[in-house]
PDB file of C-alpha atoms in Angstrom:
ATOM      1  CA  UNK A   1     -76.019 -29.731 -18.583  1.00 51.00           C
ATOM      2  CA  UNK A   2     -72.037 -28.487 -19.076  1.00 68.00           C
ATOM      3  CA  UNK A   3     -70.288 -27.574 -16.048  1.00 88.00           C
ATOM      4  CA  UNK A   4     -68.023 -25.071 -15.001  1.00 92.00           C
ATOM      5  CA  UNK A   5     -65.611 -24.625 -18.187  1.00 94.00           C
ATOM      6  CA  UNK A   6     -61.909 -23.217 -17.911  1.00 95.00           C
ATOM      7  CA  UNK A   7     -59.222 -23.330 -20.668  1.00 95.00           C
ATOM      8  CA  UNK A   8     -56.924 -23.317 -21.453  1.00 96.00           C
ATOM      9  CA  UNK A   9     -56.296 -26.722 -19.330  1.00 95.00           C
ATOM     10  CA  UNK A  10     -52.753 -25.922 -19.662  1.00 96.00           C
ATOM     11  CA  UNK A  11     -51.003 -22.902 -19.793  1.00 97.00           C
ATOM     12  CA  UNK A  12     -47.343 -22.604 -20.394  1.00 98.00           C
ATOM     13  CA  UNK A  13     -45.856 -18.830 -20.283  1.00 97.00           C
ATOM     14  CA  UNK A  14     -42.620 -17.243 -20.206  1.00 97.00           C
ATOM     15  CA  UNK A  15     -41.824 -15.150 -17.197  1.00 97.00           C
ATOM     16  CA  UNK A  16     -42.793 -11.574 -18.461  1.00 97.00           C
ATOM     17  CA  UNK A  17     -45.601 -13.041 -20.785  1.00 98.00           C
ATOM     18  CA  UNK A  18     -48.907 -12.415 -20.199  1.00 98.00           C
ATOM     19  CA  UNK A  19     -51.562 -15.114 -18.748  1.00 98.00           C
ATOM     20  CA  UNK A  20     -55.129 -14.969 -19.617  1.00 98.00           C
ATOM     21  CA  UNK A  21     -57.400 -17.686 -17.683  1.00 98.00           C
ATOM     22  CA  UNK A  22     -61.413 -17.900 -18.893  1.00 98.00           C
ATOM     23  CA  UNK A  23     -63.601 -19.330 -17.215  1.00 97.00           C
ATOM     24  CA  UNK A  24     -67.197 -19.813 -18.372  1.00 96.00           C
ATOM     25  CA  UNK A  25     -69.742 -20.700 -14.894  1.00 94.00           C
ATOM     26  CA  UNK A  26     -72.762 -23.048 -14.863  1.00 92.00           C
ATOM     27  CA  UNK A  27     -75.733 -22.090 -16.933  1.00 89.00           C
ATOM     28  CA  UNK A  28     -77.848 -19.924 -14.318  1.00 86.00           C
ATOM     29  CA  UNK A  29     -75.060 -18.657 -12.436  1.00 89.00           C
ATOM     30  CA  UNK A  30     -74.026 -15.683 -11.883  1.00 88.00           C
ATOM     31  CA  UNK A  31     -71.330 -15.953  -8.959  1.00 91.00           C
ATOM     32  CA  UNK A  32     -68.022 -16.556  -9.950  1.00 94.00           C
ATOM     33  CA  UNK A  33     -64.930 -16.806  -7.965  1.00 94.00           C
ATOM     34  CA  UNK A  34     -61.465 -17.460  -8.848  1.00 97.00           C
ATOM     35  CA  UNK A  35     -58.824 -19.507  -6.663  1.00 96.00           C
ATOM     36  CA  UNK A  36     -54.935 -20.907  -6.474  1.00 96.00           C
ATOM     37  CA  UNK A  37     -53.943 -24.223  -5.604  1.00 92.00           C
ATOM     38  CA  UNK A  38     -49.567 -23.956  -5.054  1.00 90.00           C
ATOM     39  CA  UNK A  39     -48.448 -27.426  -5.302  1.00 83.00           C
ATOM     40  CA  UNK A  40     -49.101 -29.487  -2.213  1.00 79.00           C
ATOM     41  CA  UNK A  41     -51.320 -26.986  -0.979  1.00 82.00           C
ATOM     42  CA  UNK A  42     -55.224 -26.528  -0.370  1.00 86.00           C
ATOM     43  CA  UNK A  43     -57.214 -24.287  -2.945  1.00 91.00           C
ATOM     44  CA  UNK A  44     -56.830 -19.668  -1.593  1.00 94.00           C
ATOM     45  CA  UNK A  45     -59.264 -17.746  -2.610  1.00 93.00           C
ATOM     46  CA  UNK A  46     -58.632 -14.966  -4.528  1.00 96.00           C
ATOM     47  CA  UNK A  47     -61.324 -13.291  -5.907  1.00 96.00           C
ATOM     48  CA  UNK A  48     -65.342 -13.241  -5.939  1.00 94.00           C
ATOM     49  CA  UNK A  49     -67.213 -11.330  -9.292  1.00 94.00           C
ATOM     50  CA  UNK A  50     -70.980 -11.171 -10.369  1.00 92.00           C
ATOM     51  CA  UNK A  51     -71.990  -9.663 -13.808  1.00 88.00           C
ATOM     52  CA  UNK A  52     -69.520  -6.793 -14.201  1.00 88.00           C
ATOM     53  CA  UNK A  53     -68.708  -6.061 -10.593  1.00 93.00           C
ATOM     54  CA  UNK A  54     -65.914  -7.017  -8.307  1.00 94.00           C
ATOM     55  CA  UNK A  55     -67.041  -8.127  -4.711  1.00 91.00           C
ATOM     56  CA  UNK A  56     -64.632  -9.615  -3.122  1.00 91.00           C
ATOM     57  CA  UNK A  57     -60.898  -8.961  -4.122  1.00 93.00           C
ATOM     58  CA  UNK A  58     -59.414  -9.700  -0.792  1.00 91.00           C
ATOM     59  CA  UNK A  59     -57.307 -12.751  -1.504  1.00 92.00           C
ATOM     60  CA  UNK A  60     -55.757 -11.148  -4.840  1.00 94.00           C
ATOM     61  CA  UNK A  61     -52.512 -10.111  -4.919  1.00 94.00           C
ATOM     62  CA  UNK A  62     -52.298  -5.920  -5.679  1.00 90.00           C
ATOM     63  CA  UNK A  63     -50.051  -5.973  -8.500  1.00 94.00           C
ATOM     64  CA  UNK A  64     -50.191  -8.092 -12.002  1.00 97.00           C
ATOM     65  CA  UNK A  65     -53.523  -9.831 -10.857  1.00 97.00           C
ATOM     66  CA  UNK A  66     -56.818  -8.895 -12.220  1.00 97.00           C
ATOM     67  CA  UNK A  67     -60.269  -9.908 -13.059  1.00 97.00           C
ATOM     68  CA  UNK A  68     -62.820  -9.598 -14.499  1.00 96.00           C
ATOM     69  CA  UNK A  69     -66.682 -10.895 -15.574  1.00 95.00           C
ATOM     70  CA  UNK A  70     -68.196  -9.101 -18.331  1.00 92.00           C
ATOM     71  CA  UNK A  71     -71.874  -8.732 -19.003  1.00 89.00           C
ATOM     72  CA  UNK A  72     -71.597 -11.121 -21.888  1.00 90.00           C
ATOM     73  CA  UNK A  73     -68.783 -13.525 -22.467  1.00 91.00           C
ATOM     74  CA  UNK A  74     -66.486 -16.223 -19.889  1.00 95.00           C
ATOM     75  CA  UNK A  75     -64.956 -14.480 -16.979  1.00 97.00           C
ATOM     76  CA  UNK A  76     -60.988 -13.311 -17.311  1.00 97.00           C
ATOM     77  CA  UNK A  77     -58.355 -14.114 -14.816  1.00 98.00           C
ATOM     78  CA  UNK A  78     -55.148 -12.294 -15.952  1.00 98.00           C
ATOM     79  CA  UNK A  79     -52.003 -11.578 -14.596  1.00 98.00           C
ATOM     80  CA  UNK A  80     -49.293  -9.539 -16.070  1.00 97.00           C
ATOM     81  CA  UNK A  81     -45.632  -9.907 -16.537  1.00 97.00           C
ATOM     82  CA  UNK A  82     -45.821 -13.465 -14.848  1.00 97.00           C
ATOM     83  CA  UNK A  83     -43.115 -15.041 -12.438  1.00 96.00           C
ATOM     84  CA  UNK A  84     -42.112 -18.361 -11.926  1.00 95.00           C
ATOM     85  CA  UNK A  85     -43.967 -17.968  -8.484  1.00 94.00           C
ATOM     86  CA  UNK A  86     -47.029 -17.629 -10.459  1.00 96.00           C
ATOM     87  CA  UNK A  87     -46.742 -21.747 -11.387  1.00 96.00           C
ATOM     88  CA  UNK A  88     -50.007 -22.993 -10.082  1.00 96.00           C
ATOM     89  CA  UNK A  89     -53.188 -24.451 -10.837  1.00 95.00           C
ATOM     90  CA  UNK A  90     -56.210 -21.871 -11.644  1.00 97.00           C
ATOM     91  CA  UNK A  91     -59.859 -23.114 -10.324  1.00 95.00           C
ATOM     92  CA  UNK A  92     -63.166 -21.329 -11.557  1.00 95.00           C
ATOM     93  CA  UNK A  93     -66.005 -21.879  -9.268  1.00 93.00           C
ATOM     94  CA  UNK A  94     -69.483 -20.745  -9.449  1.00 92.00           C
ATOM     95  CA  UNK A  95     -72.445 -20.694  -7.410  1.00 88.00           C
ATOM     96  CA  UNK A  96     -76.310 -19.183  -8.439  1.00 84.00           C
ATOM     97  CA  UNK A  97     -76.455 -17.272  -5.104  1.00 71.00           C
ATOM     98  CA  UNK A  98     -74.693 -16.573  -2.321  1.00 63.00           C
ATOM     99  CA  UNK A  99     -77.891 -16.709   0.066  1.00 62.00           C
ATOM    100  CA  UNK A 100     -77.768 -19.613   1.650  1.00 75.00           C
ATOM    101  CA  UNK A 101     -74.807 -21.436   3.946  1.00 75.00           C
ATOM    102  CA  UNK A 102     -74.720 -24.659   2.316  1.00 77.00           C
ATOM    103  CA  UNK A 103     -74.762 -23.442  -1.289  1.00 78.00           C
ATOM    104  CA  UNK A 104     -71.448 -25.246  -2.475  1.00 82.00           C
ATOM    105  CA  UNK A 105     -69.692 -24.087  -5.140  1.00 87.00           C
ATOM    106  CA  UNK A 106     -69.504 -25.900  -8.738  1.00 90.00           C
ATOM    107  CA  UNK A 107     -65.614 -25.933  -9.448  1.00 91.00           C
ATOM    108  CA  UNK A 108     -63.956 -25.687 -13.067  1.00 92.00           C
ATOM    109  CA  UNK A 109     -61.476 -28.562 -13.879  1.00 91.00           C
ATOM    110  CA  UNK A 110     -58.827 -25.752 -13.516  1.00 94.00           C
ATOM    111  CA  UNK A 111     -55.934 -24.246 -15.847  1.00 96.00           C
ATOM    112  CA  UNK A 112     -52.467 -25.411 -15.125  1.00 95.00           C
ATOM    113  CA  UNK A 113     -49.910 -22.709 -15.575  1.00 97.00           C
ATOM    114  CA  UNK A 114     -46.775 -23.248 -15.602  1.00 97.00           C
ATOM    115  CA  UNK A 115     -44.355 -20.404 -15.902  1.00 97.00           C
ATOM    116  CA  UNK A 116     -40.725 -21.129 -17.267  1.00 95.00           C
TER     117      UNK A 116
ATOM    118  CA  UNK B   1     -53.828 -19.154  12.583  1.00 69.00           C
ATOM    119  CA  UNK B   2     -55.253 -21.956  10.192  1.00 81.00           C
ATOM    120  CA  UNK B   3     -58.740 -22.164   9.357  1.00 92.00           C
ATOM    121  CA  UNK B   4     -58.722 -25.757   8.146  1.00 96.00           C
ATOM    122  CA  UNK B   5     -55.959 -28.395   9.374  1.00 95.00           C
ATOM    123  CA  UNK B   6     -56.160 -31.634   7.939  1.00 96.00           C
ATOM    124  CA  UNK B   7     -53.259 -33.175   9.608  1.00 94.00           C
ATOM    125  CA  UNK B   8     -52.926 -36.742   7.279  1.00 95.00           C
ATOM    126  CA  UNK B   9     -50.891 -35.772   4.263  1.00 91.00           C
ATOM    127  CA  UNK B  10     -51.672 -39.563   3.277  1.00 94.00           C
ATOM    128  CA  UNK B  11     -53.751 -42.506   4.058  1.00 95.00           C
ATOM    129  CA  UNK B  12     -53.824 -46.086   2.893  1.00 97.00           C
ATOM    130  CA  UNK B  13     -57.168 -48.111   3.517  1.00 97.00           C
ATOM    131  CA  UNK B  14     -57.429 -51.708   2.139  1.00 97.00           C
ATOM    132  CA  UNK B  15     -60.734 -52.046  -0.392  1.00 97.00           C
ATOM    133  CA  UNK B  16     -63.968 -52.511   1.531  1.00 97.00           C
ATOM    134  CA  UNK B  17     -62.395 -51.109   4.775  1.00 97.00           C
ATOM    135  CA  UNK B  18     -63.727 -48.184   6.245  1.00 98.00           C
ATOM    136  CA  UNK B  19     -61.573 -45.326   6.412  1.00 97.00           C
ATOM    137  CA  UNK B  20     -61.546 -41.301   8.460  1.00 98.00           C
ATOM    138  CA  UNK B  21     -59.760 -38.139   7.385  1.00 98.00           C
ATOM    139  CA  UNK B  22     -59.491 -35.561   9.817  1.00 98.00           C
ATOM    140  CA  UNK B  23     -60.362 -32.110   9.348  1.00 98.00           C
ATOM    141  CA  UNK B  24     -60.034 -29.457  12.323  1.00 97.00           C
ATOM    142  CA  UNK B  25     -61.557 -26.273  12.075  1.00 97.00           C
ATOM    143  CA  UNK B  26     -60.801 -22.581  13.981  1.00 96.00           C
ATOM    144  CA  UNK B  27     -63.658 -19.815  13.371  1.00 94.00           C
ATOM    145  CA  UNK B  28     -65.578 -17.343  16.163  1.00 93.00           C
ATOM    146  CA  UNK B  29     -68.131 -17.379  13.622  1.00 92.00           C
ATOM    147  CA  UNK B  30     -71.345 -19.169  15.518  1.00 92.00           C
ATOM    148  CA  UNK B  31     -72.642 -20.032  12.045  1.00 92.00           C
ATOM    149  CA  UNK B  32     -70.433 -22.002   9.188  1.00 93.00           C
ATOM    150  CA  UNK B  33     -70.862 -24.491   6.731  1.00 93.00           C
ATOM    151  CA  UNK B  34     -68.351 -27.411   6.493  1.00 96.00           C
ATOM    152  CA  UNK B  35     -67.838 -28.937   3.059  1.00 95.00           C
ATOM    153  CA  UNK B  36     -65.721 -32.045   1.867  1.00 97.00           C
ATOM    154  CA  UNK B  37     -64.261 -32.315  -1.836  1.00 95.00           C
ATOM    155  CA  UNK B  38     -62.509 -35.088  -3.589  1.00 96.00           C
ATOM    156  CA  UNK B  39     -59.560 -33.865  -6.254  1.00 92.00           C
ATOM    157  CA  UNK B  40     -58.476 -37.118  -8.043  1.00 92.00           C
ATOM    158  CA  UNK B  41     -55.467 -37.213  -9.985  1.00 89.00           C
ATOM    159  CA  UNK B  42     -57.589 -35.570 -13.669  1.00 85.00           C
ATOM    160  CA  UNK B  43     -57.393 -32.305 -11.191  1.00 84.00           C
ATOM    161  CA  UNK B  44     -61.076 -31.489 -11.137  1.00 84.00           C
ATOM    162  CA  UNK B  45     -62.992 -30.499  -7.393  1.00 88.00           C
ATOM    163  CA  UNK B  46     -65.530 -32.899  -6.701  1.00 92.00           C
ATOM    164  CA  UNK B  47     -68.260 -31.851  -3.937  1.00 92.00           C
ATOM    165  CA  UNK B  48     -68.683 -34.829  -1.311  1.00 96.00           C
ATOM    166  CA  UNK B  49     -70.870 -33.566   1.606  1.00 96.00           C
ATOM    167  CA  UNK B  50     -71.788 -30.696   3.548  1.00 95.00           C
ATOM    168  CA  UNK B  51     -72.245 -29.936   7.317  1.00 95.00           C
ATOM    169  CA  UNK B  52     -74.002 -27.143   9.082  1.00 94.00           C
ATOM    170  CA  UNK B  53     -72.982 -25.651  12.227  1.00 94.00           C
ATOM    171  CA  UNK B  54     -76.573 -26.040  13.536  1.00 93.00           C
ATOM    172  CA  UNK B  55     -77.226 -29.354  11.711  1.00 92.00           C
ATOM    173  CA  UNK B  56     -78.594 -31.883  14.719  1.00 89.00           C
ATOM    174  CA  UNK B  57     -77.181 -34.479  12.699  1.00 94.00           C
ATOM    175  CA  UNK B  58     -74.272 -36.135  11.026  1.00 96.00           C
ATOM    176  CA  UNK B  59     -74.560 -35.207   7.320  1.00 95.00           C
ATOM    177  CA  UNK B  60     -74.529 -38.895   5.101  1.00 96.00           C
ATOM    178  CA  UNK B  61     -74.539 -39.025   1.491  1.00 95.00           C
ATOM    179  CA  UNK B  62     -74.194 -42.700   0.372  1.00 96.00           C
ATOM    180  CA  UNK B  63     -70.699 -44.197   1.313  1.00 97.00           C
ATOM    181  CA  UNK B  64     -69.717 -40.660   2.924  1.00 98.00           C
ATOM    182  CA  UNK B  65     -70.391 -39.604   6.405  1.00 97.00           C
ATOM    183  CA  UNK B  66     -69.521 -36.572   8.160  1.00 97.00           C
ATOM    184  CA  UNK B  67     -68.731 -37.263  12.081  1.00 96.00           C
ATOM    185  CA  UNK B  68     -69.635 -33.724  13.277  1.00 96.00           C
ATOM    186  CA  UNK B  69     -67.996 -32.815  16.893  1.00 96.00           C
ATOM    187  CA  UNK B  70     -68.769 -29.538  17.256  1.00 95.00           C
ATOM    188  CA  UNK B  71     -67.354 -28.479  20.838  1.00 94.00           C
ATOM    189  CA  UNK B  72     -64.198 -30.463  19.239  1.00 96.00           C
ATOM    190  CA  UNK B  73     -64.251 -28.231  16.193  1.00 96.00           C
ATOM    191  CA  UNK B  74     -64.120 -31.354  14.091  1.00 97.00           C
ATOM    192  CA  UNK B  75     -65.252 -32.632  10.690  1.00 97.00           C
ATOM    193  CA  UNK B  76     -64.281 -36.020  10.138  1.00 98.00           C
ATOM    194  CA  UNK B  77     -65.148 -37.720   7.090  1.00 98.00           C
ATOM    195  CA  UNK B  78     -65.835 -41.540   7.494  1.00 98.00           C
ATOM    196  CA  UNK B  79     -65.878 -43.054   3.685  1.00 98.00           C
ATOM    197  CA  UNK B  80     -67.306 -46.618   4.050  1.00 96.00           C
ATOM    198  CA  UNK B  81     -66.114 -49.776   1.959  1.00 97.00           C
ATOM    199  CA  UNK B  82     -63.647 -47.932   0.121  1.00 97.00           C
ATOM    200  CA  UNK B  83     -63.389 -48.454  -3.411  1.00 97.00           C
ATOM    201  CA  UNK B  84     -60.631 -47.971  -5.927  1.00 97.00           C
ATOM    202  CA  UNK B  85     -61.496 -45.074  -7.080  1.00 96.00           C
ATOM    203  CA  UNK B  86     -61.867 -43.421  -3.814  1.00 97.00           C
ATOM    204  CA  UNK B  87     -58.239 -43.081  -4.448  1.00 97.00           C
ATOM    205  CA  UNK B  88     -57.837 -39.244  -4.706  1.00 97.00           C
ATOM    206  CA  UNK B  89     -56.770 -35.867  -2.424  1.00 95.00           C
ATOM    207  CA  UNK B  90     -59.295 -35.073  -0.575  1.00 97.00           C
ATOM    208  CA  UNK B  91     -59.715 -30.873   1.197  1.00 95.00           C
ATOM    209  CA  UNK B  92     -61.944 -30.506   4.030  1.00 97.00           C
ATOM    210  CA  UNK B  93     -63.379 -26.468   3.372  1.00 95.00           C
ATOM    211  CA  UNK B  94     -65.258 -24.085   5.556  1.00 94.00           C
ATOM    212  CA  UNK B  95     -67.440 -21.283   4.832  1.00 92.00           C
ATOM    213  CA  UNK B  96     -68.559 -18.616   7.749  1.00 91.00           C
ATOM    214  CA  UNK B  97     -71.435 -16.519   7.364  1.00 87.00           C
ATOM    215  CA  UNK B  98     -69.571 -13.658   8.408  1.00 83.00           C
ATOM    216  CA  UNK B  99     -67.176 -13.809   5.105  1.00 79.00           C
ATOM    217  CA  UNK B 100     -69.818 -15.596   3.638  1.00 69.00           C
ATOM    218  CA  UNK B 101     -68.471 -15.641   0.077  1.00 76.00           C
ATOM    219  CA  UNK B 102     -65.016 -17.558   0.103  1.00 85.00           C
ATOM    220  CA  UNK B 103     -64.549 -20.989   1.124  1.00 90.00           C
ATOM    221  CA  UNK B 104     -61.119 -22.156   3.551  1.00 92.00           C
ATOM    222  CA  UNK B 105     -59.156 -25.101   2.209  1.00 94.00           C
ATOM    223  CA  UNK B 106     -57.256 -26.948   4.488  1.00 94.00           C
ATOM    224  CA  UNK B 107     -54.229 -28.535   2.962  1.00 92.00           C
ATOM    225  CA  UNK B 108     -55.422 -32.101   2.181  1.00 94.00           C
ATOM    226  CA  UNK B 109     -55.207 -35.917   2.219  1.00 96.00           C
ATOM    227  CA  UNK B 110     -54.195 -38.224  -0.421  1.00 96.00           C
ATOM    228  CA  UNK B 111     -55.670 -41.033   0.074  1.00 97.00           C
ATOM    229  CA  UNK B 112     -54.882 -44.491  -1.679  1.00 97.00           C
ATOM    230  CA  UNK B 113     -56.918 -47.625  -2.255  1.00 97.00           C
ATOM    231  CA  UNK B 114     -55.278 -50.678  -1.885  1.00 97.00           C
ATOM    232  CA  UNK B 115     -56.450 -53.724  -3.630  1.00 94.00           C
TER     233      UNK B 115
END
C-alpha cells in the first residue's frame, strides 16, 4: 500500500531554471495539497487541488508558482525562473476527503530544492 | 498573529524519561482539530495524534498523549519512556473548520534522545 510519492527527492536548479515537483497521492485520494518548509521553519501551505481543479490557492505566491492535478497522471508543482529564495523543501500531502475534522493528511517524503 | 507557537526550539530527555513539547494555539474558530507530527532527520511527516476541540478527553495513542487545556489554548504532547528514535523535530498543526482545508504549522521542536 505505497504512500504519498514525490520526486525528485532532490532538486538542484539554477536561478532562472525551471522547477517541476510531482507528486503522486495515496491510492483513493483525491485531495492533494502542496506546502513549503524554509529552513528552520514549520511546513505553509500553499495550495489545495482535486482532479483538475484548483481550490485553494491562497498560500501561493502570484507570480512563478503554479499547480496543477490532472485527470490522469502525478500532480505538478512548478515554479518558473527560480530564485535562490525559492531553496526549500517541497511536501505533497493528500487526504480522501475533506469532510471530516480529524481527517489528517498523508504527507510525501518531500523534494529538496536547492537553487544555486 | 501566530496560529501555532511551539516555543522549545530543542529538548533533551534521557531514555525512558518522560518528556512534554508545548504547542499554543490562537483561532476564534469554536471548532478545530489539533494534530502532532514527527519529521526525523530522512525528512518525511509522520502523523502522531490528533485532538478535537470538542473531544472530552485527552487523545492517547501508545507512548503519545495529548494534554488538552482548552481554556489555555494548549496542546501539549507528553511522549512517555522515550526511546532513541523518538529523536526527531516534532510540529504541533491545527486545522479550523472555518478554513477547513489547510493545516497551521507551528515552527517546531527538535528533540534528542539521550542514551
Amino acid at each position: 500500500n505505497a504512500g504519498v510519492m514525490q520526486n525528485p527527492r532532490h532538486l538542484v536548479r539554477r536561478r532562472g531554471q525551471e522547477a517541476r515537483l510531482r507528486c503522486s497521492p495515496m491510492k483513493g485520494h483525491s485531495h492533494v495539497y502542496w506546502y513549503r518548509q524554509l529552513p528552520e521553519e514549520g511546513l505553509k501551505f500553499m495550495v489545495y487541488l482535486q482532479k483538475e481543479n484548483i481550490i485553494d490557492e491562497s498560500g501561493m505566491p502570484k507570480e512563478r508558482f503554479s499547480a496543477e492535478f490532472p485527470k490522469e497522471g502525478p500532480s505538478i508543482l512548478r515554479i518558473q525562473q527560480v530564485v535562490r529564495g525559492d531553496s526549500a523543501a517541497y511536501f505533497c500531502a493528500s487526504s480522501p476527503t475533506t469532510a471530516s475534522l480529524q481527517e489528517t493528511q498523508y504527507f510525501g517524503p518531500g523534494t529538496r530544492l536547492l537553487v544555486l | 498573529a501566530q496560529k501555532i507557537t511551539q516555543t522549545q526550539p530543542g529538548m533533551f530527555v534521557q531514555e525512558k524519561e518522560a518528556v512534554t513539547l508545548d504547542c499554543t494555539y490562537d483561532t476564534s474558530d469554536p471548532s478545530y482539530g489539533l494534530f502532532w507530527y514527527k519529521q526525523p532527520s530522512s525528512g518525511e511527516m509522520i502523523f502522531l495524534i490528533y485532538q478535537g476541540s470538542y473531544d472530552q478527553q485527552n487523545a492517547t495513542e501508545g507512548r503519545y498523549s495529548l494534554n488538552f487545556q482548552k481554556a489555555r489554548k494548549s496542546a501539549n504532547l507528553v511522549i512517555s519512556a522515550s526511546q532513541l528514535g523518538d529523536s526527531a523535530m516534532y510540529f504541533c498543526a491545527m486545522r479550523e473548520a472555518n478554513t477547513g482545508n489547510q493545516f497551521y504549522f507551528g515552527t517546531g521542536t527538535s528533540l534528542t534522545v539521550i542514551p
